[in-house]
């Protein structure tokens, strides 16, 4: 049994029984005295009764004191029980996506994401709590903070500026799950922009029903504002020219895409003929978009760029 703390001793020393308790004790004592008043009693018996009454008073008062201390202790120090839910280790069959060239392997307390044919992982998956999530966000150089709309799961996206030899940007995706977060980190250019977003857009998590969006989705790559369809597969990508396989090509989808570019603040350049050329709001960069069969082809030009 633990010893009483100093504060509890002070309570004990200064305790005064409640008035109701005092009266109850008094009534019992006087009732006992009155019941015996008609019976001849020797003087020594009456003298014995006084210590007995005092002892009874102390006993009852002490009981009330203990009950009071116990109630105060519970009221002041009681804490709600903390229910710890132990998370099971992540498994490789827990996550799936539409990229055939990307897979996962179990490594310690996380899953490593690999591209087929590469020995170095392009990213990883682990589970974090809210505190760990905030630590990741606040201790890294995050320059973009977005919530991805109409993706299979509610997804928060952050872009970290890394400045490593093989990594320029690191994408962080957080998906809530049972009070915690699945944390996906994927490095660019180890994995190209289109592959990164297609992985998240086609993600399936075991035990979690994904949302299916029936209309085209668009994202921007890196820090740029130019939108790209979500369902692209890179063929050749460099600074000025990019060629992608478009997984869902159609005249309707292409018309919707051109509208999306203009809605994003890019102005269509008049007189471009069959070419679809757009200029950013500064007039410095122009991007031409062509649709050929199952390909989307992009060409960028900067006004201050040496020809």
JSON list of C-alpha atoms in Angstrom, two decimals, residues 5-237:
[
{"chain": "A", "resi": 5, "resn": "UNK", "atom": "CA", "xyz": [1.26, 12.07, 0.52]},
{"chain": "A", "resi": 6, "resn": "UNK", "atom": "CA", "xyz": [1.87, 15.29, 2.46]},
{"chain": "A", "resi": 7, "resn": "UNK", "atom": "CA", "xyz": [-1.24, 16.88, 1.05]},
{"chain": "A", "resi": 8, "resn": "UNK", "atom": "CA", "xyz": [-3.34, 13.96, 2.22]},
{"chain": "A", "resi": 9, "resn": "UNK", "atom": "CA", "xyz": [-1.88, 14.25, 5.74]},
{"chain": "A", "resi": 10, "resn": "UNK", "atom": "CA", "xyz": [-2.82, 17.92, 5.75]},
{"chain": "A", "resi": 11, "resn": "UNK", "atom": "CA", "xyz": [-6.37, 16.96, 4.76]},
{"chain": "A", "resi": 12, "resn": "UNK", "atom": "CA", "xyz": [-6.44, 14.42, 7.59]},
{"chain": "A", "resi": 13, "resn": "UNK", "atom": "CA", "xyz": [-5.18, 16.94, 10.11]},
{"chain": "A", "resi": 14, "resn": "UNK", "atom": "CA", "xyz": [-7.57, 19.68, 9.06]},
{"chain": "A", "resi": 15, "resn": "UNK", "atom": "CA", "xyz": [-10.62, 17.49, 8.37]},
{"chain": "A", "resi": 16, "resn": "UNK", "atom": "CA", "xyz": [-13.89, 18.55, 9.99]},
{"chain": "A", "resi": 17, "resn": "UNK", "atom": "CA", "xyz": [-16.78, 16.07, 9.60]},
{"chain": "A", "resi": 18, "resn": "UNK", "atom": "CA", "xyz": [-19.70, 17.44, 7.61]},
{"chain": "A", "resi": 19, "resn": "UNK", "atom": "CA", "xyz": [-22.44, 19.04, 9.70]},
{"chain": "A", "resi": 20, "resn": "UNK", "atom": "CA", "xyz": [-24.84, 16.28, 8.78]},
{"chain": "A", "resi": 21, "resn": "UNK", "atom": "CA", "xyz": [-22.36, 13.69, 10.03]},
{"chain": "A", "resi": 22, "resn": "UNK", "atom": "CA", "xyz": [-21.89, 15.61, 13.28]},
{"chain": "A", "resi": 23, "resn": "UNK", "atom": "CA", "xyz": [-25.62, 15.76, 13.91]},
{"chain": "A", "resi": 24, "resn": "UNK", "atom": "CA", "xyz": [-26.03, 12.06, 13.15]},
{"chain": "A", "resi": 25, "resn": "UNK", "atom": "CA", "xyz": [-23.37, 11.20, 15.69]},
{"chain": "A", "resi": 26, "resn": "UNK", "atom": "CA", "xyz": [-24.86, 13.53, 18.28]},
{"chain": "A", "resi": 27, "resn": "UNK", "atom": "CA", "xyz": [-28.34, 12.01, 17.81]},
{"chain": "A", "resi": 28, "resn": "UNK", "atom": "CA", "xyz": [-27.04, 8.51, 18.27]},
{"chain": "A", "resi": 29, "resn": "UNK", "atom": "CA", "xyz": [-25.14, 9.45, 21.39]},
{"chain": "A", "resi": 30, "resn": "UNK", "atom": "CA", "xyz": [-28.01, 11.35, 23.00]},
{"chain": "A", "resi": 31, "resn": "UNK", "atom": "CA", "xyz": [-30.49, 8.64, 22.06]},
{"chain": "A", "resi": 32, "resn": "UNK", "atom": "CA", "xyz": [-28.31, 6.14, 23.80]},
{"chain": "A", "resi": 33, "resn": "UNK", "atom": "CA", "xyz": [-28.04, 8.39, 26.87]},
{"chain": "A", "resi": 34, "resn": "UNK", "atom": "CA", "xyz": [-31.82, 8.99, 27.02]},
{"chain": "A", "resi": 35, "resn": "UNK", "atom": "CA", "xyz": [-32.63, 5.30, 26.66]},
{"chain": "A", "resi": 36, "resn": "UNK", "atom": "CA", "xyz": [-30.60, 4.58, 29.74]},
{"chain": "A", "resi": 37, "resn": "UNK", "atom": "CA", "xyz": [-31.70, 7.61, 31.78]},
{"chain": "A", "resi": 38, "resn": "UNK", "atom": "CA", "xyz": [-34.62, 5.76, 33.44]},
{"chain": "A", "resi": 39, "resn": "UNK", "atom": "CA", "xyz": [-32.45, 2.91, 34.60]},
{"chain": "A", "resi": 40, "resn": "UNK", "atom": "CA", "xyz": [-30.52, 3.26, 37.82]},
{"chain": "A", "resi": 41, "resn": "UNK", "atom": "CA", "xyz": [-26.94, 3.59, 36.86]},
{"chain": "A", "resi": 42, "resn": "UNK", "atom": "CA", "xyz": [-23.95, 3.77, 39.04]},
{"chain": "A", "resi": 43, "resn": "UNK", "atom": "CA", "xyz": [-21.66, 6.74, 38.67]},
{"chain": "A", "resi": 44, "resn": "UNK", "atom": "CA", "xyz": [-18.78, 4.65, 37.29]},
{"chain": "A", "resi": 45, "resn": "UNK", "atom": "CA", "xyz": [-21.01, 3.35, 34.44]},
{"chain": "A", "resi": 46, "resn": "UNK", "atom": "CA", "xyz": [-21.80, 6.89, 33.32]},
{"chain": "A", "resi": 47, "resn": "UNK", "atom": "CA", "xyz": [-18.11, 7.71, 33.39]},
{"chain": "A", "resi": 48, "resn": "UNK", "atom": "CA", "xyz": [-17.42, 4.67, 31.16]},
{"chain": "A", "resi": 49, "resn": "UNK", "atom": "CA", "xyz": [-20.07, 5.85, 28.68]},
{"chain": "A", "resi": 50, "resn": "UNK", "atom": "CA", "xyz": [-18.33, 9.13, 27.92]},
{"chain": "A", "resi": 51, "resn": "UNK", "atom": "CA", "xyz": [-15.11, 7.57, 26.52]},
{"chain": "A", "resi": 52, "resn": "UNK", "atom": "CA", "xyz": [-17.25, 5.11, 24.57]},
{"chain": "A", "resi": 53, "resn": "UNK", "atom": "CA", "xyz": [-19.24, 7.95, 23.00]},
{"chain": "A", "resi": 54, "resn": "UNK", "atom": "CA", "xyz": [-16.06, 9.83, 22.17]},
{"chain": "A", "resi": 55, "resn": "UNK", "atom": "CA", "xyz": [-14.57, 6.71, 20.55]},
{"chain": "A", "resi": 56, "resn": "UNK", "atom": "CA", "xyz": [-17.75, 6.20, 18.55]},
{"chain": "A", "resi": 57, "resn": "UNK", "atom": "CA", "xyz": [-17.63, 9.82, 17.40]},
{"chain": "A", "resi": 58, "resn": "UNK", "atom": "CA", "xyz": [-13.98, 9.45, 16.32]},
{"chain": "A", "resi": 59, "resn": "UNK", "atom": "CA", "xyz": [-14.72, 6.17, 14.53]},
{"chain": "A", "resi": 60, "resn": "UNK", "atom": "CA", "xyz": [-17.57, 7.62, 12.52]},
{"chain": "A", "resi": 61, "resn": "UNK", "atom": "CA", "xyz": [-15.66, 10.82, 11.82]},
{"chain": "A", "resi": 62, "resn": "UNK", "atom": "CA", "xyz": [-12.63, 8.84, 10.67]},
{"chain": "A", "resi": 63, "resn": "UNK", "atom": "CA", "xyz": [-14.79, 6.77, 8.32]},
{"chain": "A", "resi": 64, "resn": "UNK", "atom": "CA", "xyz": [-16.21, 9.94, 6.78]},
{"chain": "A", "resi": 65, "resn": "UNK", "atom": "CA", "xyz": [-12.68, 11.28, 6.48]},
{"chain": "A", "resi": 66, "resn": "UNK", "atom": "CA", "xyz": [-11.44, 8.23, 4.58]},
{"chain": "A", "resi": 67, "resn": "UNK", "atom": "CA", "xyz": [-14.44, 8.35, 2.29]},
{"chain": "A", "resi": 68, "resn": "UNK", "atom": "CA", "xyz": [-13.80, 12.04, 1.65]},
{"chain": "A", "resi": 69, "resn": "UNK", "atom": "CA", "xyz": [-10.10, 11.51, 0.95]},
{"chain": "A", "resi": 70, "resn": "UNK", "atom": "CA", "xyz": [-10.83, 8.63, -1.35]},
{"chain": "A", "resi": 71, "resn": "UNK", "atom": "CA", "xyz": [-13.42, 10.65, -3.25]},
{"chain": "A", "resi": 72, "resn": "UNK", "atom": "CA", "xyz": [-11.09, 13.62, -3.63]},
{"chain": "A", "resi": 73, "resn": "UNK", "atom": "CA", "xyz": [-8.21, 11.46, -4.75]},
{"chain": "A", "resi": 74, "resn": "UNK", "atom": "CA", "xyz": [-10.30, 9.78, -7.40]},
{"chain": "A", "resi": 75, "resn": "UNK", "atom": "CA", "xyz": [-11.77, 13.08, -8.55]},
{"chain": "A", "resi": 76, "resn": "UNK", "atom": "CA", "xyz": [-8.41, 14.85, -8.75]},
{"chain": "A", "resi": 77, "resn": "UNK", "atom": "CA", "xyz": [-6.11, 12.13, -10.08]},
{"chain": "A", "resi": 78, "resn": "UNK", "atom": "CA", "xyz": [-8.36, 9.85, -12.10]},
{"chain": "A", "resi": 79, "resn": "UNK", "atom": "CA", "xyz": [-7.33, 9.45, -15.70]},
{"chain": "A", "resi": 80, "resn": "UNK", "atom": "CA", "xyz": [-9.32, 7.88, -18.47]},
{"chain": "A", "resi": 81, "resn": "UNK", "atom": "CA", "xyz": [-7.90, 4.49, -19.43]},
{"chain": "A", "resi": 82, "resn": "UNK", "atom": "CA", "xyz": [-5.74, 4.62, -22.56]},
{"chain": "A", "resi": 83, "resn": "UNK", "atom": "CA", "xyz": [-6.62, 1.87, -24.97]},
{"chain": "A", "resi": 84, "resn": "UNK", "atom": "CA", "xyz": [-3.58, 0.89, -26.96]},
{"chain": "A", "resi": 85, "resn": "UNK", "atom": "CA", "xyz": [-4.38, -0.66, -30.32]},
{"chain": "A", "resi": 86, "resn": "UNK", "atom": "CA", "xyz": [-1.35, -2.53, -31.48]},
{"chain": "A", "resi": 87, "resn": "UNK", "atom": "CA", "xyz": [-0.83, -2.17, -35.21]},
{"chain": "A", "resi": 88, "resn": "UNK", "atom": "CA", "xyz": [0.04, -5.22, -37.20]},
{"chain": "A", "resi": 89, "resn": "UNK", "atom": "CA", "xyz": [3.14, -5.00, -39.43]},
{"chain": "A", "resi": 90, "resn": "UNK", "atom": "CA", "xyz": [2.41, -3.89, -42.98]},
{"chain": "A", "resi": 91, "resn": "UNK", "atom": "CA", "xyz": [2.37, -6.69, -45.53]},
{"chain": "A", "resi": 92, "resn": "UNK", "atom": "CA", "xyz": [3.17, -6.64, -49.23]},
{"chain": "A", "resi": 93, "resn": "UNK", "atom": "CA", "xyz": [-0.32, -7.89, -50.15]},
{"chain": "A", "resi": 94, "resn": "UNK", "atom": "CA", "xyz": [-1.99, -5.03, -48.30]},
{"chain": "A", "resi": 95, "resn": "UNK", "atom": "CA", "xyz": [-1.54, -2.52, -51.13]},
{"chain": "A", "resi": 96, "resn": "UNK", "atom": "CA", "xyz": [-2.11, -2.69, -54.87]},
{"chain": "A", "resi": 97, "resn": "UNK", "atom": "CA", "xyz": [-2.14, -0.29, -57.84]},
{"chain": "A", "resi": 98, "resn": "UNK", "atom": "CA", "xyz": [-2.32, -0.14, -61.60]},
{"chain": "A", "resi": 99, "resn": "UNK", "atom": "CA", "xyz": [1.44, 0.11, -62.26]},
{"chain": "A", "resi": 100, "resn": "UNK", "atom": "CA", "xyz": [2.90, -3.17, -63.49]},
{"chain": "A", "resi": 101, "resn": "UNK", "atom": "CA", "xyz": [6.48, -1.91, -63.25]},
{"chain": "A", "resi": 102, "resn": "UNK", "atom": "CA", "xyz": [6.33, -1.07, -59.53]},
{"chain": "A", "resi": 103, "resn": "UNK", "atom": "CA", "xyz": [6.18, -3.51, -56.61]},
{"chain": "A", "resi": 104, "resn": "UNK", "atom": "CA", "xyz": [6.81, -3.61, -52.86]},
{"chain": "A", "resi": 105, "resn": "UNK", "atom": "CA", "xyz": [9.03, -5.64, -50.56]},
{"chain": "A", "resi": 106, "resn": "UNK", "atom": "CA", "xyz": [8.82, -5.96, -46.80]},
{"chain": "A", "resi": 107, "resn": "UNK", "atom": "CA", "xyz": [11.77, -4.33, -45.03]},
{"chain": "A", "resi": 108, "resn": "UNK", "atom": "CA", "xyz": [11.79, -4.10, -41.22]},
{"chain": "A", "resi": 109, "resn": "UNK", "atom": "CA", "xyz": [8.82, -1.97, -40.12]},
{"chain": "A", "resi": 110, "resn": "UNK", "atom": "CA", "xyz": [7.98, -0.59, -43.56]},
{"chain": "A", "resi": 111, "resn": "UNK", "atom": "CA", "xyz": [7.42, -1.57, -47.17]},
{"chain": "A", "resi": 112, "resn": "UNK", "atom": "CA", "xyz": [10.01, -0.53, -49.74]},
{"chain": "A", "resi": 113, "resn": "UNK", "atom": "CA", "xyz": [8.74, 0.48, -53.19]},
{"chain": "A", "resi": 114, "resn": "UNK", "atom": "CA", "xyz": [10.85, -0.71, -56.13]},
{"chain": "A", "resi": 115, "resn": "UNK", "atom": "CA", "xyz": [10.72, -0.19, -59.86]},
{"chain": "A", "resi": 116, "resn": "UNK", "atom": "CA", "xyz": [11.29, -3.35, -61.86]},
{"chain": "A", "resi": 117, "resn": "UNK", "atom": "CA", "xyz": [14.98, -3.72, -62.74]},
{"chain": "A", "resi": 118, "resn": "UNK", "atom": "CA", "xyz": [16.20, -1.22, -60.12]},
{"chain": "A", "resi": 119, "resn": "UNK", "atom": "CA", "xyz": [18.15, -2.20, -56.99]},
{"chain": "A", "resi": 120, "resn": "UNK", "atom": "CA", "xyz": [17.52, 1.07, -55.12]},
{"chain": "A", "resi": 121, "resn": "UNK", "atom": "CA", "xyz": [13.99, 1.65, -53.78]},
{"chain": "A", "resi": 122, "resn": "UNK", "atom": "CA", "xyz": [12.06, 4.56, -55.22]},
{"chain": "A", "resi": 123, "resn": "UNK", "atom": "CA", "xyz": [10.03, 5.06, -52.05]},
{"chain": "A", "resi": 124, "resn": "UNK", "atom": "CA", "xyz": [8.43, 3.43, -49.06]},
{"chain": "A", "resi": 125, "resn": "UNK", "atom": "CA", "xyz": [5.23, 2.89, -47.09]},
{"chain": "A", "resi": 126, "resn": "UNK", "atom": "CA", "xyz": [4.87, 2.96, -43.33]},
{"chain": "A", "resi": 127, "resn": "UNK", "atom": "CA", "xyz": [2.21, 3.67, -40.74]},
{"chain": "A", "resi": 128, "resn": "UNK", "atom": "CA", "xyz": [2.47, 6.73, -38.49]},
{"chain": "A", "resi": 129, "resn": "UNK", "atom": "CA", "xyz": [0.38, 8.38, -35.80]},
{"chain": "A", "resi": 130, "resn": "UNK", "atom": "CA", "xyz": [-0.64, 12.04, -35.83]},
{"chain": "A", "resi": 131, "resn": "UNK", "atom": "CA", "xyz": [2.40, 13.14, -33.83]},
{"chain": "A", "resi": 132, "resn": "UNK", "atom": "CA", "xyz": [4.79, 11.33, -36.16]},
{"chain": "A", "resi": 133, "resn": "UNK", "atom": "CA", "xyz": [2.99, 12.76, -39.18]},
{"chain": "A", "resi": 134, "resn": "UNK", "atom": "CA", "xyz": [3.39, 16.31, -37.88]},
{"chain": "A", "resi": 135, "resn": "UNK", "atom": "CA", "xyz": [7.05, 15.67, -37.13]},
{"chain": "A", "resi": 136, "resn": "UNK", "atom": "CA", "xyz": [7.63, 14.56, -40.73]},
{"chain": "A", "resi": 137, "resn": "UNK", "atom": "CA", "xyz": [5.89, 17.66, -42.07]},
{"chain": "A", "resi": 138, "resn": "UNK", "atom": "CA", "xyz": [7.55, 20.15, -39.74]},
{"chain": "A", "resi": 139, "resn": "UNK", "atom": "CA", "xyz": [11.11, 18.83, -39.90]},
{"chain": "A", "resi": 140, "resn": "UNK", "atom": "CA", "xyz": [11.40, 18.65, -43.69]},
{"chain": "A", "resi": 141, "resn": "UNK", "atom": "CA", "xyz": [11.48, 21.35, -46.37]},
{"chain": "A", "resi": 142, "resn": "UNK", "atom": "CA", "xyz": [7.91, 21.07, -47.61]},
{"chain": "A", "resi": 143, "resn": "UNK", "atom": "CA", "xyz": [6.94, 23.50, -50.37]},
{"chain": "A", "resi": 144, "resn": "UNK", "atom": "CA", "xyz": [3.56, 22.15, -51.47]},
{"chain": "A", "resi": 145, "resn": "UNK", "atom": "CA", "xyz": [0.60, 21.17, -49.30]},
{"chain": "A", "resi": 146, "resn": "UNK", "atom": "CA", "xyz": [-2.51, 19.94, -51.14]},
{"chain": "A", "resi": 147, "resn": "UNK", "atom": "CA", "xyz": [-5.46, 17.67, -50.57]},
{"chain": "A", "resi": 148, "resn": "UNK", "atom": "CA", "xyz": [-6.01, 15.52, -53.64]},
{"chain": "A", "resi": 149, "resn": "UNK", "atom": "CA", "xyz": [-9.65, 15.62, -54.68]},
{"chain": "A", "resi": 150, "resn": "UNK", "atom": "CA", "xyz": [-11.60, 12.69, -56.11]},
{"chain": "A", "resi": 151, "resn": "UNK", "atom": "CA", "xyz": [-8.81, 10.17, -55.50]},
{"chain": "A", "resi": 152, "resn": "UNK", "atom": "CA", "xyz": [-9.64, 6.64, -54.25]},
{"chain": "A", "resi": 153, "resn": "UNK", "atom": "CA", "xyz": [-8.97, 7.70, -50.64]},
{"chain": "A", "resi": 154, "resn": "UNK", "atom": "CA", "xyz": [-8.77, 10.99, -48.83]},
{"chain": "A", "resi": 155, "resn": "UNK", "atom": "CA", "xyz": [-5.18, 11.96, -49.50]},
{"chain": "A", "resi": 156, "resn": "UNK", "atom": "CA", "xyz": [-2.97, 14.77, -48.23]},
{"chain": "A", "resi": 157, "resn": "UNK", "atom": "CA", "xyz": [0.06, 15.51, -50.42]},
{"chain": "A", "resi": 158, "resn": "UNK", "atom": "CA", "xyz": [3.28, 17.30, -49.54]},
{"chain": "A", "resi": 159, "resn": "UNK", "atom": "CA", "xyz": [6.31, 17.89, -51.76]},
{"chain": "A", "resi": 160, "resn": "UNK", "atom": "CA", "xyz": [9.71, 18.00, -50.11]},
{"chain": "A", "resi": 161, "resn": "UNK", "atom": "CA", "xyz": [12.69, 19.72, -51.73]},
{"chain": "A", "resi": 162, "resn": "UNK", "atom": "CA", "xyz": [15.45, 17.16, -51.21]},
{"chain": "A", "resi": 163, "resn": "UNK", "atom": "CA", "xyz": [18.57, 18.25, -53.17]},
{"chain": "A", "resi": 164, "resn": "UNK", "atom": "CA", "xyz": [20.20, 14.82, -53.40]},
{"chain": "A", "resi": 165, "resn": "UNK", "atom": "CA", "xyz": [22.21, 13.42, -56.27]},
{"chain": "A", "resi": 166, "resn": "UNK", "atom": "CA", "xyz": [19.48, 10.96, -57.30]},
{"chain": "A", "resi": 167, "resn": "UNK", "atom": "CA", "xyz": [16.46, 12.77, -55.84]},
{"chain": "A", "resi": 168, "resn": "UNK", "atom": "CA", "xyz": [15.21, 16.28, -56.53]},
{"chain": "A", "resi": 169, "resn": "UNK", "atom": "CA", "xyz": [11.75, 16.04, -54.94]},
{"chain": "A", "resi": 170, "resn": "UNK", "atom": "CA", "xyz": [10.18, 13.65, -52.48]},
{"chain": "A", "resi": 171, "resn": "UNK", "atom": "CA", "xyz": [6.41, 13.25, -52.53]},
{"chain": "A", "resi": 172, "resn": "UNK", "atom": "CA", "xyz": [4.67, 12.51, -49.24]},
{"chain": "A", "resi": 173, "resn": "UNK", "atom": "CA", "xyz": [1.12, 11.15, -49.32]},
{"chain": "A", "resi": 174, "resn": "UNK", "atom": "CA", "xyz": [-0.86, 10.64, -46.10]},
{"chain": "A", "resi": 175, "resn": "UNK", "atom": "CA", "xyz": [-4.01, 8.51, -46.08]},
{"chain": "A", "resi": 176, "resn": "UNK", "atom": "CA", "xyz": [-6.03, 8.19, -42.83]},
{"chain": "A", "resi": 177, "resn": "UNK", "atom": "CA", "xyz": [-6.72, 4.72, -41.44]},
{"chain": "A", "resi": 178, "resn": "UNK", "atom": "CA", "xyz": [-8.21, 3.84, -38.04]},
{"chain": "A", "resi": 179, "resn": "UNK", "atom": "CA", "xyz": [-6.81, 6.84, -36.21]},
{"chain": "A", "resi": 180, "resn": "UNK", "atom": "CA", "xyz": [-3.41, 6.59, -37.89]},
{"chain": "A", "resi": 181, "resn": "UNK", "atom": "CA", "xyz": [-1.99, 7.41, -41.31]},
{"chain": "A", "resi": 182, "resn": "UNK", "atom": "CA", "xyz": [-0.52, 5.39, -44.14]},
{"chain": "A", "resi": 183, "resn": "UNK", "atom": "CA", "xyz": [2.52, 7.37, -45.23]},
{"chain": "A", "resi": 184, "resn": "UNK", "atom": "CA", "xyz": [3.76, 6.95, -48.81]},
{"chain": "A", "resi": 185, "resn": "UNK", "atom": "CA", "xyz": [7.06, 8.61, -49.70]},
{"chain": "A", "resi": 186, "resn": "UNK", "atom": "CA", "xyz": [8.13, 8.48, -53.37]},
{"chain": "A", "resi": 187, "resn": "UNK", "atom": "CA", "xyz": [11.21, 10.05, -54.92]},
{"chain": "A", "resi": 188, "resn": "UNK", "atom": "CA", "xyz": [11.39, 11.97, -58.19]},
{"chain": "A", "resi": 189, "resn": "UNK", "atom": "CA", "xyz": [13.03, 11.38, -60.67]},
{"chain": "A", "resi": 190, "resn": "UNK", "atom": "CA", "xyz": [13.57, 7.80, -59.46]},
{"chain": "A", "resi": 191, "resn": "UNK", "atom": "CA", "xyz": [9.92, 7.48, -60.44]},
{"chain": "A", "resi": 192, "resn": "UNK", "atom": "CA", "xyz": [8.54, 9.87, -63.06]},
{"chain": "A", "resi": 193, "resn": "UNK", "atom": "CA", "xyz": [5.73, 12.26, -62.18]},
{"chain": "A", "resi": 194, "resn": "UNK", "atom": "CA", "xyz": [3.13, 10.41, -64.23]},
{"chain": "A", "resi": 195, "resn": "UNK", "atom": "CA", "xyz": [3.95, 7.09, -62.54]},
{"chain": "A", "resi": 196, "resn": "UNK", "atom": "CA", "xyz": [3.86, 8.63, -59.07]},
{"chain": "A", "resi": 197, "resn": "UNK", "atom": "CA", "xyz": [0.38, 10.01, -59.55]},
{"chain": "A", "resi": 198, "resn": "UNK", "atom": "CA", "xyz": [-0.97, 6.98, -61.38]},
{"chain": "A", "resi": 199, "resn": "UNK", "atom": "CA", "xyz": [0.14, 4.81, -58.46]},
{"chain": "A", "resi": 200, "resn": "UNK", "atom": "CA", "xyz": [-1.82, 6.94, -55.98]},
{"chain": "A", "resi": 201, "resn": "UNK", "atom": "CA", "xyz": [-4.79, 7.35, -58.34]},
{"chain": "A", "resi": 202, "resn": "UNK", "atom": "CA", "xyz": [-5.17, 3.57, -58.78]},
{"chain": "A", "resi": 203, "resn": "UNK", "atom": "CA", "xyz": [-4.33, 2.66, -55.19]},
{"chain": "A", "resi": 204, "resn": "UNK", "atom": "CA", "xyz": [-6.26, -0.14, -53.48]},
{"chain": "A", "resi": 205, "resn": "UNK", "atom": "CA", "xyz": [-5.81, -0.80, -49.77]},
{"chain": "A", "resi": 206, "resn": "UNK", "atom": "CA", "xyz": [-6.94, -4.10, -48.33]},
{"chain": "A", "resi": 207, "resn": "UNK", "atom": "CA", "xyz": [-9.97, -3.62, -46.08]},
{"chain": "A", "resi": 208, "resn": "UNK", "atom": "CA", "xyz": [-10.69, -0.07, -47.30]},
{"chain": "A", "resi": 209, "resn": "UNK", "atom": "CA", "xyz": [-13.27, 0.58, -50.01]},
{"chain": "A", "resi": 210, "resn": "UNK", "atom": "CA", "xyz": [-11.90, 3.01, -52.65]},
{"chain": "A", "resi": 211, "resn": "UNK", "atom": "CA", "xyz": [-13.92, 5.86, -54.12]},
{"chain": "A", "resi": 212, "resn": "UNK", "atom": "CA", "xyz": [-14.42, 5.55, -57.87]},
{"chain": "A", "resi": 213, "resn": "UNK", "atom": "CA", "xyz": [-14.49, 8.85, -59.78]},
{"chain": "A", "resi": 214, "resn": "UNK", "atom": "CA", "xyz": [-16.13, 8.62, -63.21]},
{"chain": "A", "resi": 215, "resn": "UNK", "atom": "CA", "xyz": [-14.66, 11.80, -64.70]},
{"chain": "A", "resi": 216, "resn": "UNK", "atom": "CA", "xyz": [-11.07, 12.52, -65.80]},
{"chain": "A", "resi": 217, "resn": "UNK", "atom": "CA", "xyz": [-8.57, 13.56, -63.13]},
{"chain": "A", "resi": 218, "resn": "UNK", "atom": "CA", "xyz": [-5.75, 16.05, -63.64]},
{"chain": "A", "resi": 219, "resn": "UNK", "atom": "CA", "xyz": [-2.63, 16.88, -61.65]},
{"chain": "A", "resi": 220, "resn": "UNK", "atom": "CA", "xyz": [0.31, 19.23, -61.96]},
{"chain": "A", "resi": 221, "resn": "UNK", "atom": "CA", "xyz": [3.88, 17.94, -62.06]},
{"chain": "A", "resi": 222, "resn": "UNK", "atom": "CA", "xyz": [6.30, 19.28, -59.47]},
{"chain": "A", "resi": 223, "resn": "UNK", "atom": "CA", "xyz": [5.93, 23.01, -58.83]},
{"chain": "A", "resi": 224, "resn": "UNK", "atom": "CA", "xyz": [4.40, 23.75, -62.26]},
{"chain": "A", "resi": 225, "resn": "UNK", "atom": "CA", "xyz": [0.84, 24.87, -62.85]},
{"chain": "A", "resi": 226, "resn": "UNK", "atom": "CA", "xyz": [0.25, 23.11, -66.16]},
{"chain": "A", "resi": 227, "resn": "UNK", "atom": "CA", "xyz": [-2.24, 20.24, -65.74]},
{"chain": "A", "resi": 228, "resn": "UNK", "atom": "CA", "xyz": [-1.71, 16.69, -67.01]},
{"chain": "A", "resi": 229, "resn": "UNK", "atom": "CA", "xyz": [-4.21, 13.82, -67.20]},
{"chain": "A", "resi": 230, "resn": "UNK", "atom": "CA", "xyz": [-3.76, 11.30, -64.42]},
{"chain": "A", "resi": 231, "resn": "UNK", "atom": "CA", "xyz": [-3.67, 8.30, -66.75]},
{"chain": "A", "resi": 232, "resn": "UNK", "atom": "CA", "xyz": [-0.33, 8.87, -68.52]},
{"chain": "A", "resi": 233, "resn": "UNK", "atom": "CA", "xyz": [2.61, 6.49, -68.91]},
{"chain": "A", "resi": 234, "resn": "UNK", "atom": "CA", "xyz": [6.01, 8.07, -69.69]},
{"chain": "A", "resi": 235, "resn": "UNK", "atom": "CA", "xyz": [7.77, 7.11, -72.93]},
{"chain": "A", "resi": 236, "resn": "UNK", "atom": "CA", "xyz": [10.43, 9.82, -73.32]},
{"chain": "A", "resi": 237, "resn": "UNK", "atom": "CA", "xyz": [10.68, 12.77, -70.99]}
]
